Coordinates of N, CA, C and O in Angstrom, one line a residue:
M1 N 0.8 -1.2 0.0 CA 0.0 0.0 0.0 C 0.9 1.3 0.0 O 0.6 2.2 -0.7
A2 N 1.9 1.3 0.8 CA 2.8 2.4 0.9 C 3.5 2.7 -0.4 O 3.8 3.8 -0.8
I3 N 3.9 1.6 -1.0 CA 4.7 1.7 -2.3 C 3.7 2.3 -3.4 O 4.2 3.1 -4.2
G4 N 2.5 1.9 -3.3 CA 1.5 2.5 -4.3 C 1.3 4.0 -4.1 O 1.2 4.7 -5.0
V5 N 1.2 4.4 -2.8 CA 1.1 5.8 -2.5 C 2.3 6.6 -3.0 O 2.2 7.7 -3.6
A6 N 3.5 6.1 -2.7 CA 4.7 6.7 -3.2 C 4.8 6.8 -4.7 O 5.2 7.8 -5.2
L7 N 4.4 5.7 -5.4 CA 4.4 5.8 -6.8 C 3.4 6.7 -7.4 O 3.6 7.4 -8.4
T8 N 2.2 6.8 -6.7 CA 1.2 7.7 -7.2 C 1.7 9.2 -7.0 O 1.5 10.0 -7.9
V9 N 2.3 9.5 -5.9 CA 2.8 10.9 -5.7 C 3.9 11.1 -6.7 O 4.0 12.3 -7.3
L10 N 4.7 10.2 -7.0 CA 5.8 10.3 -8.0 C 5.2 10.6 -9.4 O 5.7 11.5 -10.1
V11 N 4.3 9.8 -9.8 CA 3.7 10.0 -11.1 C 2.9 11.3 -11.2 O 3.0 12.1 -12.2
V12 N 2.1 11.7 -10.2 CA 1.4 12.9 -10.2 C 2.4 14.1 -10.3 O 2.1 15.1 -11.0
G13 N 3.5 14.0 -9.5 CA 4.4 15.1 -9.5 C 5.1 15.3 -10.9 O 5.4 16.4 -11.3
L14 N 5.4 14.1 -11.5 CA 6.0 14.2 -12.8 C 5.1 14.8 -13.9 O 5.5 15.6 -14.7
I15 N 3.8 14.4 -13.8 CA 2.8 15.0 -14.7 C 2.7 16.5 -14.5 O 2.6 17.3 -15.4
F16 N 2.6 16.9 -13.2 CA 2.4 18.3 -12.9 C 3.6 19.1 -13.4 O 3.5 20.2 -13.9
A17 N 4.8 18.6 -13.2 CA 6.0 19.3 -13.6 C 6.1 19.4 -15.2 O 6.5 20.4 -15.7
S18 N 5.7 18.3 -15.9 CA 5.8 18.4 -17.3 C 4.7 19.4 -17.9 O 5.0 20.1 -18.8
R19 N 3.6 19.4 -17.2 CA 2.6 20.4 -17.7 C 3.0 21.8 -17.3 O 2.7 22.8 -18.1
L20 N 3.7 22.0 -16.2 CA 4.1 23.3 -15.8 C 5.2 23.8 -16.6 O 5.3 25.0 -16.8
S21 N 6.0 23.0 -17.2 CA 7.2 23.4 -18.0 C 6.9 23.4 -19.5 O 7.7 23.9 -20.3
R22 N 5.7 23.0 -19.9 CA 5.4 22.9 -21.3 C 5.2 24.3 -21.9 O 4.5 25.2 -21.4
G23 N 6.0 24.6 -22.9 CA 5.9 25.9 -23.6 C 6.6 27.0 -22.9 O 6.5 28.2 -23.3
K24 N 7.5 26.7 -21.9 CA 8.2 27.8 -21.2 C 9.6 27.9 -21.8 O 10.1 27.1 -22.6
T25 N 10.4 28.9 -21.3 CA 11.7 29.0 -21.7 C 12.6 28.0 -21.1 O 12.2 27.3 -20.1
A26 N 13.8 27.8 -21.6 CA 14.7 26.8 -21.1 C 15.1 27.1 -19.6 O 15.2 26.2 -18.8
K27 N 15.2 28.4 -19.3 CA 15.5 28.8 -17.9 C 14.4 28.3 -17.0 O 14.7 27.7 -15.9
R28 N 13.2 28.5 -17.3 CA 12.0 28.1 -16.5 C 12.0 26.6 -16.4 O 11.6 26.0 -15.3
K29 N 12.3 25.9 -17.5 CA 12.2 24.4 -17.5 C 13.3 23.9 -16.5 O 13.0 22.9 -15.8
Y30 N 14.5 24.4 -16.5 CA 15.5 24.0 -15.6 C 15.1 24.2 -14.2 O 15.3 23.4 -13.3
I31 N 14.5 25.3 -13.9 CA 14.0 25.6 -12.5 C 12.9 24.7 -12.1 O 13.0 24.1 -11.0
V32 N 12.0 24.4 -13.0 CA 10.9 23.5 -12.6 C 11.3 22.1 -12.4 O 11.0 21.5 -11.4
W33 N 12.2 21.6 -13.3 CA 12.6 20.2 -13.2 C 13.6 20.1 -12.1 O 13.7 19.0 -11.4
G34 N 14.5 21.1 -11.8 CA 15.4 21.0 -10.6 C 14.6 20.9 -9.3 O 14.9 20.1 -8.5
T35 N 13.6 21.7 -9.2 CA 12.7 21.7 -8.0 C 12.0 20.4 -7.9 O 11.8 19.8 -6.8
T36 N 11.5 19.8 -9.0 CA 10.8 18.6 -9.0 C 11.7 17.4 -8.6 O 11.3 16.5 -7.9
V37 N 12.9 17.4 -9.1 CA 13.9 16.4 -8.8 C 14.2 16.5 -7.3 O 14.2 15.4 -6.6
I38 N 14.4 17.7 -6.7 CA 14.7 17.8 -5.3 C 13.5 17.4 -4.4 O 13.7 16.7 -3.4
L39 N 12.3 17.9 -4.7 CA 11.2 17.7 -3.8 C 10.4 16.4 -4.0 O 9.8 15.9 -3.1
I40 N 10.4 15.9 -5.3 CA 9.6 14.7 -5.5 C 10.4 13.5 -5.9 O 10.2 12.4 -5.3
I41 N 11.2 13.6 -6.9 CA 11.9 12.4 -7.4 C 12.9 11.9 -6.4 O 13.0 10.7 -6.2
A42 N 13.8 12.7 -5.8 CA 14.8 12.3 -4.9 C 14.2 11.5 -3.7 O 14.7 10.3 -3.5
P43 N 13.3 12.0 -3.0 CA 12.8 11.2 -1.8 C 12.0 10.0 -2.2 O 12.2 8.9 -1.7
F44 N 11.0 10.2 -3.1 CA 10.1 9.1 -3.4 C 10.7 8.0 -4.2 O 10.5 6.8 -3.9
F45 N 11.4 8.4 -5.2 CA 12.1 7.3 -6.1 C 13.1 6.5 -5.3 O 13.2 5.3 -5.4
S46 N 13.9 7.2 -4.5 CA 14.9 6.5 -3.7 C 14.3 5.6 -2.7 O 14.8 4.5 -2.4
W47 N 13.2 6.1 -2.1 CA 12.5 5.3 -1.1 C 11.9 4.0 -1.7 O 12.1 2.9 -1.2
V48 N 11.3 4.2 -2.9 CA 10.6 3.0 -3.5 C 11.7 2.0 -4.0 O 11.6 0.8 -3.7
V49 N 12.8 2.5 -4.6 CA 13.8 1.6 -5.0 C 14.5 0.8 -3.9 O 14.7 -0.4 -3.9
S50 N 14.7 1.6 -2.8 CA 15.4 0.9 -1.6 C 14.5 0.0 -0.9 O 14.9 -1.1 -0.4
V51 N 13.2 0.3 -0.8 CA 12.3 -0.7 -0.2 C 12.1 -1.9 -1.0 O 12.1 -3.1 -0.5
L52 N 12.0 -1.8 -2.3 CA 11.9 -3.0 -3.2 C 13.2 -3.8 -3.1 O 13.2 -5.1 -3.1
Y53 N 14.3 -3.1 -3.0 CA 15.6 -3.9 -2.9 C 15.7 -4.6 -1.6 O 16.2 -5.7 -1.5
A54 N 15.3 -3.9 -0.5 CA 15.3 -4.5 0.8 C 14.4 -5.7 0.9 O 14.7 -6.7 1.5
I55 N 13.3 -5.6 0.2 CA 12.3 -6.8 0.2 C 12.9 -7.9 -0.6 O 12.9 -9.1 -0.1
S56 N 13.5 -7.6 -1.7 CA 14.1 -8.7 -2.5 C 15.3 -9.4 -1.9 O 15.5 -10.6 -2.0
Q57 N 16.1 -8.6 -1.1 CA 17.3 -9.2 -0.5 C 17.0 -9.7 0.9 O 17.8 -10.3 1.6
E58 N 15.8 -9.4 1.4 CA 15.3 -9.7 2.8 C 16.3 -9.2 3.8 O 16.6 -9.8 4.8
E59 N 16.8 -8.0 3.6 CA 17.7 -7.3 4.5 C 17.4 -5.8 4.5 O 17.6 -5.1 3.5
G60 N 16.9 -5.4 5.7 CA 16.5 -4.0 5.8 C 17.7 -3.0 5.7 O 17.5 -1.9 5.2
F61 N 18.8 -3.4 6.3 CA 20.0 -2.5 6.3 C 20.5 -2.2 4.9 O 21.0 -1.2 4.6
A62 N 20.3 -3.2 4.0 CA 20.7 -3.0 2.6 C 19.8 -1.9 1.9 O 20.3 -1.1 1.2
G63 N 18.5 -1.9 2.3 CA 17.6 -0.9 1.8 C 18.0 0.5 2.3 O 18.0 1.5 1.6
V64 N 18.3 0.5 3.6 CA 18.7 1.8 4.2 C 20.0 2.3 3.6 O 20.1 3.5 3.2
A65 N 20.9 1.5 3.4 CA 22.2 1.9 2.7 C 22.0 2.3 1.3 O 22.6 3.3 0.9
L66 N 21.1 1.7 0.6 CA 20.8 2.1 -0.8 C 20.2 3.4 -0.8 O 20.5 4.3 -1.6
M67 N 19.2 3.7 0.1 CA 18.6 5.0 0.2 C 19.6 6.1 0.6 O 19.5 7.2 0.1
M68 N 20.5 5.7 1.4 CA 21.6 6.7 1.8 C 22.5 7.1 0.6 O 23.1 8.1 0.6
L69 N 22.5 6.2 -0.4 CA 23.3 6.5 -1.6 C 22.5 7.2 -2.6 O 23.0 8.1 -3.3
L70 N 21.3 6.7 -2.8 CA 20.4 7.3 -3.9 C 20.0 8.7 -3.7 O 20.0 9.5 -4.5
F71 N 19.5 9.0 -2.4 CA 18.9 10.3 -2.1 C 19.9 11.4 -2.4 O 19.6 12.4 -3.0
P72 N 21.1 11.4 -1.8 CA 22.0 12.5 -2.1 C 22.4 12.6 -3.6 O 22.6 13.7 -4.1
I73 N 22.5 11.5 -4.3 CA 22.9 11.6 -5.7 C 21.8 12.3 -6.5 O 22.0 13.2 -7.2
F74 N 20.5 11.9 -6.3 CA 19.4 12.6 -6.9 C 19.2 14.0 -6.5 O 18.9 14.9 -7.3
F75 N 19.5 14.3 -5.2 CA 19.4 15.6 -4.7 C 20.4 16.5 -5.3 O 20.1 17.7 -5.7
L76 N 21.6 16.1 -5.5 CA 22.7 16.9 -6.1 C 22.4 17.1 -7.6 O 22.6 18.2 -8.1
I77 N 21.8 16.1 -8.3 CA 21.4 16.3 -9.7 C 20.3 17.3 -9.8 O 20.4 18.2 -10.6
G78 N 19.4 17.3 -8.9 CA 18.3 18.3 -8.9 C 18.9 19.7 -8.5 O 18.4 20.7 -9.1
L79 N 19.8 19.8 -7.6 CA 20.4 21.0 -7.2 C 21.2 21.7 -8.4 O 21.1 22.9 -8.6
V80 N 22.0 20.8 -9.1 CA 22.7 21.3 -10.2 C 21.7 21.8 -11.3 O 21.9 22.9 -11.9
T81 N 20.7 21.1 -11.5 CA 19.7 21.5 -12.5 C 19.0 22.8 -12.1 O 18.8 23.7 -13.0
L82 N 18.6 22.9 -10.9 CA 18.0 24.1 -10.4 C 19.0 25.3 -10.5 O 18.6 26.4 -11.0
L83 N 20.2 25.2 -10.1 CA 21.2 26.3 -10.2 C 21.5 26.6 -11.6 O 21.8 27.8 -11.9
T84 N 21.5 25.6 -12.5 CA 21.6 25.9 -13.9 C 20.5 26.8 -14.4 O 20.8 27.8 -15.2
G85 N 19.3 26.6 -14.0 CA 18.2 27.4 -14.4 C 18.2 28.8 -13.8 O 17.9 29.8 -14.4
V86 N 18.7 28.9 -12.5 CA 18.7 30.2 -11.9 C 19.8 31.1 -12.5 O 19.6 32.3 -12.7
F87 N 20.9 30.5 -12.8 CA 22.0 31.3 -13.3 C 22.2 31.4 -14.8 O 23.1 31.9 -15.4
K88 N 21.2 30.7 -15.5 CA 21.2 30.7 -17.0 C 20.8 32.1 -17.5 O 19.9 32.7 -17.1
K89 N 21.5 32.6 -18.5 CA 21.2 33.9 -19.1 C 20.1 33.7 -20.1 O 20.1 32.7 -20.9
E90 N 19.2 34.6 -20.2 CA 18.1 34.5 -21.2 C 18.7 35.0 -22.5 O 19.5 36.0 -22.6
S91 N 18.4 34.3 -23.6 CA 18.9 34.7 -24.9 C 18.0 35.7 -25.4 O 16.8 35.5 -25.5
V92 N 18.5 36.8 -25.8 CA 17.7 37.9 -26.3 C 18.1 38.1 -27.8 O 19.2 38.2 -28.2
N93 N 17.0 38.0 -28.6 CA 17.2 38.1 -30.1 C 17.1 39.6 -30.4 O 16.0 40.2 -30.3
K94 N 18.2 40.2 -30.8 CA 18.2 41.6 -31.2 C 18.3 41.7 -32.7 O 19.3 41.6 -33.3
S95 N 17.1 41.8 -33.3 CA 17.1 42.0 -34.8 C 16.9 43.4 -35.2 O 16.0 44.1 -34.6
I96 N 17.6 43.9 -36.1 CA 17.5 45.3 -36.5 C 16.6 45.4 -37.7 O 16.6 44.7 -38.6

């Protein structure tokens, strides 16, 4: 049941982020997807993967260790994406 709730939150968050970034500038897309990775993908995806791994290996500590590895990796990916969007320069077309 808990895995289903986490997967539902993950899918709804991805749909919301894709609709929010549709038709926007590249800078806005980086900001939206960086925030989505930090707030939704990193915690929920790492939790689901680590719980499924812990169940398959029948060892809870392996799941906790995997979560301790996955969460910071995804968080850093999201942080880099977010900072890329924040510090990206807008391209201005100056046609005469």
